[in-house]
C-alpha positions as a Python dict, from the first residue, in 0.01 Angstrom:
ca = {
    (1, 'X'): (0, 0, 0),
    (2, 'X'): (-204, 39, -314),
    (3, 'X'): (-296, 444, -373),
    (4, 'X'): (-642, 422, -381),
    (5, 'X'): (-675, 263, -28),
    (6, 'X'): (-416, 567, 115),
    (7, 'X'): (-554, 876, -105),
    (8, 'X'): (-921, 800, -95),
    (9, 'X'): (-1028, 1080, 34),
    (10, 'X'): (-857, 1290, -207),
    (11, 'X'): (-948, 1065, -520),
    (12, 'X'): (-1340, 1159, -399),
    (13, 'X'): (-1245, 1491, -452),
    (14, 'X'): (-1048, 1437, -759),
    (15, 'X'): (-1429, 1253, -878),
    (16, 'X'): (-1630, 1564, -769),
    (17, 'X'): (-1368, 1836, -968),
    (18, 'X'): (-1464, 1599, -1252),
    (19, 'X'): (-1848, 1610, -1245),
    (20, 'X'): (-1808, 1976, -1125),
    (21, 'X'): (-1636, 2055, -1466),
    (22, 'X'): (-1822, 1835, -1661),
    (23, 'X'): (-2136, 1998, -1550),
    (24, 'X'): (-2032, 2389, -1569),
    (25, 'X'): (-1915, 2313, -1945),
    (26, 'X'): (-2229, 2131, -2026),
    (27, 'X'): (-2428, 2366, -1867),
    (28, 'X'): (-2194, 2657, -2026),
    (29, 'X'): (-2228, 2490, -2391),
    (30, 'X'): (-2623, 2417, -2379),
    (31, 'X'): (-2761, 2710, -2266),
    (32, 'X'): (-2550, 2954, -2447),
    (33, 'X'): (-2624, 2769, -2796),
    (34, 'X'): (-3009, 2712, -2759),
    (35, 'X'): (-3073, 2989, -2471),
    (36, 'X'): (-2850, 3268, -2546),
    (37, 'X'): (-2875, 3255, -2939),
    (38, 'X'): (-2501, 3144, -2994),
    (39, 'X'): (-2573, 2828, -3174),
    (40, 'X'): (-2414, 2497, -3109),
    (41, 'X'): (-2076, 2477, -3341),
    (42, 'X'): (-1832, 2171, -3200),
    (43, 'X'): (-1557, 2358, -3356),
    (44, 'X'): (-1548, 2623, -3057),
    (45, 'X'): (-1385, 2523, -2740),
    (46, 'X'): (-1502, 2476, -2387),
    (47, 'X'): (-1372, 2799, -2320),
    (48, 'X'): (-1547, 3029, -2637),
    (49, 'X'): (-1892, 2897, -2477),
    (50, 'X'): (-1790, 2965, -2128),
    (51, 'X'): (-1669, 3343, -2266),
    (52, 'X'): (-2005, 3444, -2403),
    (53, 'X'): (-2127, 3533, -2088),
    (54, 'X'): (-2092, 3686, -1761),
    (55, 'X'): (-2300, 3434, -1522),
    (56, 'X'): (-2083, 3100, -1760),
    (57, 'X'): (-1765, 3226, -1661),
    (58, 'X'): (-1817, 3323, -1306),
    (59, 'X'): (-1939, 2962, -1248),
    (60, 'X'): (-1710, 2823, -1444),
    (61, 'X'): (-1442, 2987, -1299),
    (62, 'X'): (-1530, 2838, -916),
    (63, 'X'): (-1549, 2513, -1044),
    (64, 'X'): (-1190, 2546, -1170),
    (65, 'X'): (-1098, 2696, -846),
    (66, 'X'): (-1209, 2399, -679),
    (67, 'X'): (-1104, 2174, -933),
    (68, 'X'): (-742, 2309, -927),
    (69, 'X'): (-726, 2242, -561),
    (70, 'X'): (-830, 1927, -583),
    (71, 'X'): (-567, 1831, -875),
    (72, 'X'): (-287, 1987, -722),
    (73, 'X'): (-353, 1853, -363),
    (74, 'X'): (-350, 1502, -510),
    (75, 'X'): (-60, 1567, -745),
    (76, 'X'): (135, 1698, -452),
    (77, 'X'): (74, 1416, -199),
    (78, 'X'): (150, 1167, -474),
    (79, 'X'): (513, 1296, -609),
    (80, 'X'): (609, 1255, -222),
    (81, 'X'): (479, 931, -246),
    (82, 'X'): (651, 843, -515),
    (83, 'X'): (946, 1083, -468),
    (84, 'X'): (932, 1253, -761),
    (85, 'X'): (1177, 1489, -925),
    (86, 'X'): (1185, 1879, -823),
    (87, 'X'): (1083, 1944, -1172),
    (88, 'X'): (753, 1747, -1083),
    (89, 'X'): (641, 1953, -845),
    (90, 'X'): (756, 2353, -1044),
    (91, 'X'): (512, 2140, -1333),
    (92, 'X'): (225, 2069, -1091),
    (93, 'X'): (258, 2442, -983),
    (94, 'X'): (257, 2612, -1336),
    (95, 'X'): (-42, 2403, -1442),
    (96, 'X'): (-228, 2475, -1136),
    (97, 'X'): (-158, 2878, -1220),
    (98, 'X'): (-275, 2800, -1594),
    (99, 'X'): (-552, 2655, -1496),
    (100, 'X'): (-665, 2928, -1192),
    (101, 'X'): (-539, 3188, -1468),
    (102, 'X'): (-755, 3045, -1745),
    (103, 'X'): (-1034, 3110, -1535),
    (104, 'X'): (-950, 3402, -1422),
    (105, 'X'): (-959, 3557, -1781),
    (106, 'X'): (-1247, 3432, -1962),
    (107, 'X'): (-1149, 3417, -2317),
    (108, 'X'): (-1352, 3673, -2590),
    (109, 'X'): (-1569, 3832, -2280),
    (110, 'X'): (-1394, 4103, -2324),
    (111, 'X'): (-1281, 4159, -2678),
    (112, 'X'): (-1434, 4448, -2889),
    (113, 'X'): (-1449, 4550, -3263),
    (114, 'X'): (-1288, 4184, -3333),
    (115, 'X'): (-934, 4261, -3173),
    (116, 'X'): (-875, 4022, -2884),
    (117, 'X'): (-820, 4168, -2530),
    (118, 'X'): (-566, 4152, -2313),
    (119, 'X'): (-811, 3919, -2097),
    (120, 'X'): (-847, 3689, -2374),
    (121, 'X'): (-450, 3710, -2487),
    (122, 'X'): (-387, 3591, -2109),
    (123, 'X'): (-620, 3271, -2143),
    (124, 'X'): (-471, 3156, -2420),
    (125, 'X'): (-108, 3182, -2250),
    (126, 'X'): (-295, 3021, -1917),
    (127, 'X'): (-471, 2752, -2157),
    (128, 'X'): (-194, 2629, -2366),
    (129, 'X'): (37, 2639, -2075),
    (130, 'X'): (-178, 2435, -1892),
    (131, 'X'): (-198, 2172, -2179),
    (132, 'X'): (126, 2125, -2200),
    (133, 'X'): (173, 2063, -1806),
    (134, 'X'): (-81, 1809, -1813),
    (135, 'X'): (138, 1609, -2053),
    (136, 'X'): (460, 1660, -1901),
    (137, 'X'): (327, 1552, -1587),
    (138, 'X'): (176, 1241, -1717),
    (139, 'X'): (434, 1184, -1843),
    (140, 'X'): (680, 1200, -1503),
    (141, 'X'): (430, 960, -1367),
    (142, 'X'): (502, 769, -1639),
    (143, 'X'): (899, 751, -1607),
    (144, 'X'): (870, 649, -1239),
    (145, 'X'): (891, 291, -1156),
    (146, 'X'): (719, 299, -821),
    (147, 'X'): (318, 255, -1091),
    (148, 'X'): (198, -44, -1185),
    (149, 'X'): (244, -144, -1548),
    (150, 'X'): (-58, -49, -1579),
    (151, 'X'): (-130, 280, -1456),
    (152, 'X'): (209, 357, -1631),
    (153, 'X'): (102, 266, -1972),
    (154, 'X'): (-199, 467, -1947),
    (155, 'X'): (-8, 742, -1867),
    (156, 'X'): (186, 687, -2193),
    (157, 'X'): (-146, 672, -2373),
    (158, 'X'): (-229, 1024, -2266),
    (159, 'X'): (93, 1141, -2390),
    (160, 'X'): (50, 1018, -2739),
    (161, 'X'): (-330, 1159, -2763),
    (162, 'X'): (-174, 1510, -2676),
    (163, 'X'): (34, 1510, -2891),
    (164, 'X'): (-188, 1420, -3128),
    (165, 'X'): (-416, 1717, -3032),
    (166, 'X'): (-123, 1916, -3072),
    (167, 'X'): (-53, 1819, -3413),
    (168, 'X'): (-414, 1835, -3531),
    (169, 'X'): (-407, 2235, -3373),
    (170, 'X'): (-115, 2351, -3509),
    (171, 'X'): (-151, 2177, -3843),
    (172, 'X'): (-510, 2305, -3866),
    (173, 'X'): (-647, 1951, -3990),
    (174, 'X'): (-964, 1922, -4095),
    (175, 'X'): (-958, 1557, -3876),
    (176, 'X'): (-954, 1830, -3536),
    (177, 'X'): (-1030, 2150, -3590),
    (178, 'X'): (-1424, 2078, -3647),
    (179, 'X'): (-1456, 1862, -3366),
    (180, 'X'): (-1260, 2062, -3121),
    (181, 'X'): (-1515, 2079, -2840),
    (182, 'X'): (-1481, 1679, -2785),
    (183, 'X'): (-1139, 1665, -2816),
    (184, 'X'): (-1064, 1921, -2579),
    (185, 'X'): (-1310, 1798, -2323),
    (186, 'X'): (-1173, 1445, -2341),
    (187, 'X'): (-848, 1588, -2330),
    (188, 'X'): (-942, 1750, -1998),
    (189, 'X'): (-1144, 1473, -1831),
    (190, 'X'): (-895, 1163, -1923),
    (191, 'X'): (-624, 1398, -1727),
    (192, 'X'): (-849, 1352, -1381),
    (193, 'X'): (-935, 979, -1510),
    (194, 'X'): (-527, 909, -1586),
    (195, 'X'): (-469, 1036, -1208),
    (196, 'X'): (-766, 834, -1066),
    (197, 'X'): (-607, 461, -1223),
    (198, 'X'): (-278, 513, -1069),
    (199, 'X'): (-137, 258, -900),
    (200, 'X'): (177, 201, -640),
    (201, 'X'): (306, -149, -704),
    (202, 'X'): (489, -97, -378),
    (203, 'X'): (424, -199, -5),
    (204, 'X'): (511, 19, 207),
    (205, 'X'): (379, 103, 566),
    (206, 'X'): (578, 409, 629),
    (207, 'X'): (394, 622, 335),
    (208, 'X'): (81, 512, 425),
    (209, 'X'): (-46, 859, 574),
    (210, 'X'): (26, 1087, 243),
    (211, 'X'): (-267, 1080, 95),
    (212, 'X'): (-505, 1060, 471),
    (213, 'X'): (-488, 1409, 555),
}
């Protein structure tokens, strides 16, 4: 049976992590440019916004929770679907913790006299970990033949566009850098909407509760 008619309930929540982040970094972004005096510079990431203040990263940081339940819930259910590697599930697990971590730590809240804090030393650890899970995981879901074409090749897709964030990062290009804020947050939201077109090409009625629960 097709995933979305077995995991539906979970895919809703998958949908409301989405809005939930999309709406804390908006929210995080707007008001701490034109309401808290920071300016608006796309360069900065989601998370240099969210670190400005106290009352951003608090709610930011409960979105995430919820979001990382969410993600990992569905993740979960759907490498027993699919019977997925052991290595699936230790990668579902570590970007969970980089993403809870992340949050945990809000990145420059706590830095003084321009040297970075330990906080903010630990979100970058959570943050690029997380990143890189996201990838590997796509690409798992990739590798396994129980997706449609498809869902598969989307998965691919996502692959290729982080590593081309990771090139533009660590090469410094002036094609990324300035316009980090939307490639990070489509990084981020094409994750949930990767997870959200996957398909089972299989028929199977004794896998059919997985996702129910």
């Amino acid at each position: 049976m097709e995933i979305e008619k077995i995991a539906m309930p979970r895919k809703r929540r998958l949908v409301a992590a989405l809005i939930i982040f999309l709406v804390t970094s908006l929210a995080a972004v707007i008001l701490n440019s034109f309401m808290m005096g920071y300016g608006l510079e796309v360069e900065r990431s989601i998370s240099r916004y969210v670190g400005f203040e106290i009352w951003s990263s608090v709610i930011f940081a409960f979105g995430n929770f919820f979001a990382a339940g969410a993600t990992g819930a569905f993740l979960w259910c759907l490498g027993e679907l699919w019977e997925l590697p052991r290595v699936y599930y230790y990668c579902v697990i570590v970007m969970v913790l980089g993403l809870i971590g992340l949050s945990l730590c809000p990145i420059g809240l706590f830095d003084m006299g321009g040297e970075k804090s330990i906080v903010s030393l630990i979100h970058e650890l959570a943050s690029r970990t997380m990143f890189i899970m996201m990838m590997v995981v796509a690409g798992l879901l990739a590798l396994r033949p129980y997706g449609t074409r498809g869902s598969r090749v989307v998965c691919w897709v996502y692959v290729v566009y982080g590593l081309f964030c990771v090139v533009g990062y660590l090469t410094k290009g002036s094609w990324f850098i300035p316009y980090c804020l939307f490639f990070e947050t489509f990084y981020i939201a094409a994750f949930v909407l990767v997870l959200l077109v996957q398909k089972d090409k299989r028929v199977s009625s004794n896998k059919t509760n997985k996702f129910s629960e």
